[in-house]
Coordinates of C-alpha atoms in Angstrom, one line a residue:
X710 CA 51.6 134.5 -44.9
X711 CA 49.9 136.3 -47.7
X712 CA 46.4 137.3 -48.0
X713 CA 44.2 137.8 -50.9
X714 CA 40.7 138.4 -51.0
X715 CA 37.6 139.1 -53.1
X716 CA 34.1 140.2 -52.6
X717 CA 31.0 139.1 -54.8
X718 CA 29.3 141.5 -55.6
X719 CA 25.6 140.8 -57.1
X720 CA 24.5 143.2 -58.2
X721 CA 20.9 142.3 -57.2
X722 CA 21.5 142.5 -53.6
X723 CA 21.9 145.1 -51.7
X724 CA 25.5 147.3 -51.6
X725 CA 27.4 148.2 -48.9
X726 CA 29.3 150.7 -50.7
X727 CA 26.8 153.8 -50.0
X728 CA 27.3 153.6 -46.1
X729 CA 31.0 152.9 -46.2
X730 CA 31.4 155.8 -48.5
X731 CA 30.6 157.7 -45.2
X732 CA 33.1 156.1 -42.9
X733 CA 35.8 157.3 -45.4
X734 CA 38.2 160.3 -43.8
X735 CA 40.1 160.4 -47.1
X736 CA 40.1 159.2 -50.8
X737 CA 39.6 155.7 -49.4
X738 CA 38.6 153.4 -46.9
X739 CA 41.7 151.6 -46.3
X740 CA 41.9 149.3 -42.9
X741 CA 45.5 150.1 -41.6
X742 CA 44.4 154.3 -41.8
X743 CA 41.0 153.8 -39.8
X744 CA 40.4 154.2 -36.2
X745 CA 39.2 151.0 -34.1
X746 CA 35.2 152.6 -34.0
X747 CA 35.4 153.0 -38.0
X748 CA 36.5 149.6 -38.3
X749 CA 34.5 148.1 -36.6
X750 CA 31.6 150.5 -38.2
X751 CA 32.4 149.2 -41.2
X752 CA 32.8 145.6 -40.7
X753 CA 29.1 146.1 -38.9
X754 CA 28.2 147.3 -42.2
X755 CA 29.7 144.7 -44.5
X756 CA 28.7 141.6 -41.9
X757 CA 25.1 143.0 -42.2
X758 CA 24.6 143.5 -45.9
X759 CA 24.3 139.9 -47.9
X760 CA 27.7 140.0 -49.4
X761 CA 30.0 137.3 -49.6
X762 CA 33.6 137.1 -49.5
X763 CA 36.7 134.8 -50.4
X764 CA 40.0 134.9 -49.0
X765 CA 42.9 132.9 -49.8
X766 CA 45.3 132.2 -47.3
X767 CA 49.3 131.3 -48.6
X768 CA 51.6 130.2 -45.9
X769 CA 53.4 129.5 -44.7
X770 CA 55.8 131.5 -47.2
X771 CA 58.7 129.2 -47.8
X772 CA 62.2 129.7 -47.2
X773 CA 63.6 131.7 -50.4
X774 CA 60.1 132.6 -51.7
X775 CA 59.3 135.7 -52.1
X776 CA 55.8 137.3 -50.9
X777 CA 55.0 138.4 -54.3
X778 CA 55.2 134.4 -55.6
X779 CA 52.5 133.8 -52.9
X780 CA 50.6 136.4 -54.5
X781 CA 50.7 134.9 -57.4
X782 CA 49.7 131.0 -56.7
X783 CA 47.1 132.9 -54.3
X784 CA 45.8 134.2 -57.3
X785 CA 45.7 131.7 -59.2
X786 CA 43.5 130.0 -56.7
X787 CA 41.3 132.6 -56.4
X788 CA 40.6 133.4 -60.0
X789 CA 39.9 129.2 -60.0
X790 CA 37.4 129.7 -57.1
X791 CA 35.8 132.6 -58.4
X792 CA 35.2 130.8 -62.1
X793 CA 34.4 127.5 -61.3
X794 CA 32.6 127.6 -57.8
X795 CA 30.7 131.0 -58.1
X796 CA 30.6 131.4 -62.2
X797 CA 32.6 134.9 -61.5
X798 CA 33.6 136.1 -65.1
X799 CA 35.3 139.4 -64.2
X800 CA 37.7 140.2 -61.0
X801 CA 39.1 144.0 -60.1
X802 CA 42.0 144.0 -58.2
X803 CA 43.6 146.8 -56.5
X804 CA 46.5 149.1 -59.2
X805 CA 50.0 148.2 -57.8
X806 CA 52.9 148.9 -60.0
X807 CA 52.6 148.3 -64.0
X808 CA 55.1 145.4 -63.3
X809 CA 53.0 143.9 -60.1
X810 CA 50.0 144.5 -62.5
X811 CA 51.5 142.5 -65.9
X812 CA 52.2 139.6 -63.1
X813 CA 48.7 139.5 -62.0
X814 CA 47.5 139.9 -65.8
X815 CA 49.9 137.0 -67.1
X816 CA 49.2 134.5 -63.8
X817 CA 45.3 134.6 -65.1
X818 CA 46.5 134.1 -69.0
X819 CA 48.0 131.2 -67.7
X820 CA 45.0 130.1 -66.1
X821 CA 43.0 131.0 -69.4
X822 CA 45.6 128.9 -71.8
X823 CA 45.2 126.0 -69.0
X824 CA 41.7 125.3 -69.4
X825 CA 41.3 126.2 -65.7
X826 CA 39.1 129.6 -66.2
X827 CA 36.8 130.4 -69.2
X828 CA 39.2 132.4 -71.9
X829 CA 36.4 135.0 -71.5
X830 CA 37.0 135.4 -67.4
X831 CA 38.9 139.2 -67.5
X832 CA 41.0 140.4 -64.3
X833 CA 41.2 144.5 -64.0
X834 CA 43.0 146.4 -62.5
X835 CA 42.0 149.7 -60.9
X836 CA 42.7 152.5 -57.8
X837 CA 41.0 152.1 -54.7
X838 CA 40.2 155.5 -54.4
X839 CA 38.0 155.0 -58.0
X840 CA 36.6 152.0 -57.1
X841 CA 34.9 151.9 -53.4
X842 CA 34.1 147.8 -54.0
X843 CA 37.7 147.5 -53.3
X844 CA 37.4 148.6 -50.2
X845 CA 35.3 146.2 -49.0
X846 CA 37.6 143.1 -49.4
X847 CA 40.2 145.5 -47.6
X848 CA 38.0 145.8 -44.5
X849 CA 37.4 141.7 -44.5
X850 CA 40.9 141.3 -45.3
X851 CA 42.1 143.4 -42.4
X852 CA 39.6 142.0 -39.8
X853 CA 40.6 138.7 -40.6
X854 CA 44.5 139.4 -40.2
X855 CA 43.7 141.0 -36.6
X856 CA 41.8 138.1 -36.1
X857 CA 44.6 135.8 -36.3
X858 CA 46.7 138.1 -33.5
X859 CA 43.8 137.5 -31.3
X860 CA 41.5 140.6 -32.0
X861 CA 38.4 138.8 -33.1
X862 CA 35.7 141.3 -32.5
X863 CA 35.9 142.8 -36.0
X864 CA 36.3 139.5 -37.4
X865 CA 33.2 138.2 -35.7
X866 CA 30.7 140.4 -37.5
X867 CA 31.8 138.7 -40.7
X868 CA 33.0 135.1 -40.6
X869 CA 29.7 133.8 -41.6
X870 CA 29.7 135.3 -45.2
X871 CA 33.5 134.5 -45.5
X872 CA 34.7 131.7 -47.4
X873 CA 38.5 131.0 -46.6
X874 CA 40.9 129.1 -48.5
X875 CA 44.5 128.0 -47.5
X876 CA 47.3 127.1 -49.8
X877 CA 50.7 126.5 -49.6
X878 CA 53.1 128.1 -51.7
X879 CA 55.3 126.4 -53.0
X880 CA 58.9 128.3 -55.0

């Protein structure tokens, strides 16, 4: 399995950023460091602000793919969700390596040359501890992959503002 996720952020609503700035014990708010009460502080946080979210789900990973091909078709999905169902012209995703990065970059030039996104729709790429919106798709992203082991409190405080997509990867 290989998640991907995105929040969409209006920026005539309300941000969560400013409270989850607080919950932060380090650089970032990042789902695997926190404690279970931070967690679930934050997801309390995010569930209550009028945020939505998308997460694409790819699995189950095939035989002989690799997780960063999953990443790739999940993007690809995403970016085409984000464009044509919300009008979403510019995505930030989290700074991996410069060669995970150029992937990223050349899986949404394909979907520019395609016809499937607007040429104008731009994917970024910056670090999580410079850009606190990141966190929040980290929280919904963990929450839901605890969720799926059974531990569904965190989960519940934001499945209603989270659309989820599945996919199958193919190699």
């Amino acid at each position: 399995m290989y998640l991907l996720g995105a929040y969409l952020h209006d920026d005539a609503l309300p941000d969560p950023i400013s409270p989850l700035k607080k919950l932060a014990r380090g650089p970032k708010l990042h789902w695997r460091d926190s404690v279970p009460h931070v967690r679930k502080e934050a997801c309390r946080v995010i569930g209550s602000s009028s945020a939505r979210h998308l997460i694409v789900l790819a699995s189950p990973l095939v035989h002989g793919a690799h997780e960063e091909q999953a990443r790739q078709q999940a993007l690809m999905t995403l970016v085409t969700i984000l464009a044509c169902d919300y009008d979403v012209g510019r995505l930030v995703l989290e700074h991996r390596q410069r060669k995970q990065d150029d992937k990223d970059q050349a899986t949404v030039a394909i979907a520019r040359q395609s016809g499937m996104i607007s040429t104008r729709f731009s994917l970024q790429h910056a670090y999580g501890d410079e850009e606190p919106h990141l966190w929040v798709p980290d929280q919904v992203l963990g929450a839901y992959g605890d969720a799926r082991t059974g531990k569904t409190t965190n989960w519940n405080l934001l499945a209603a503002s989270v659309r989820l997509e599945t996919m199958q990867p193919t190699r």
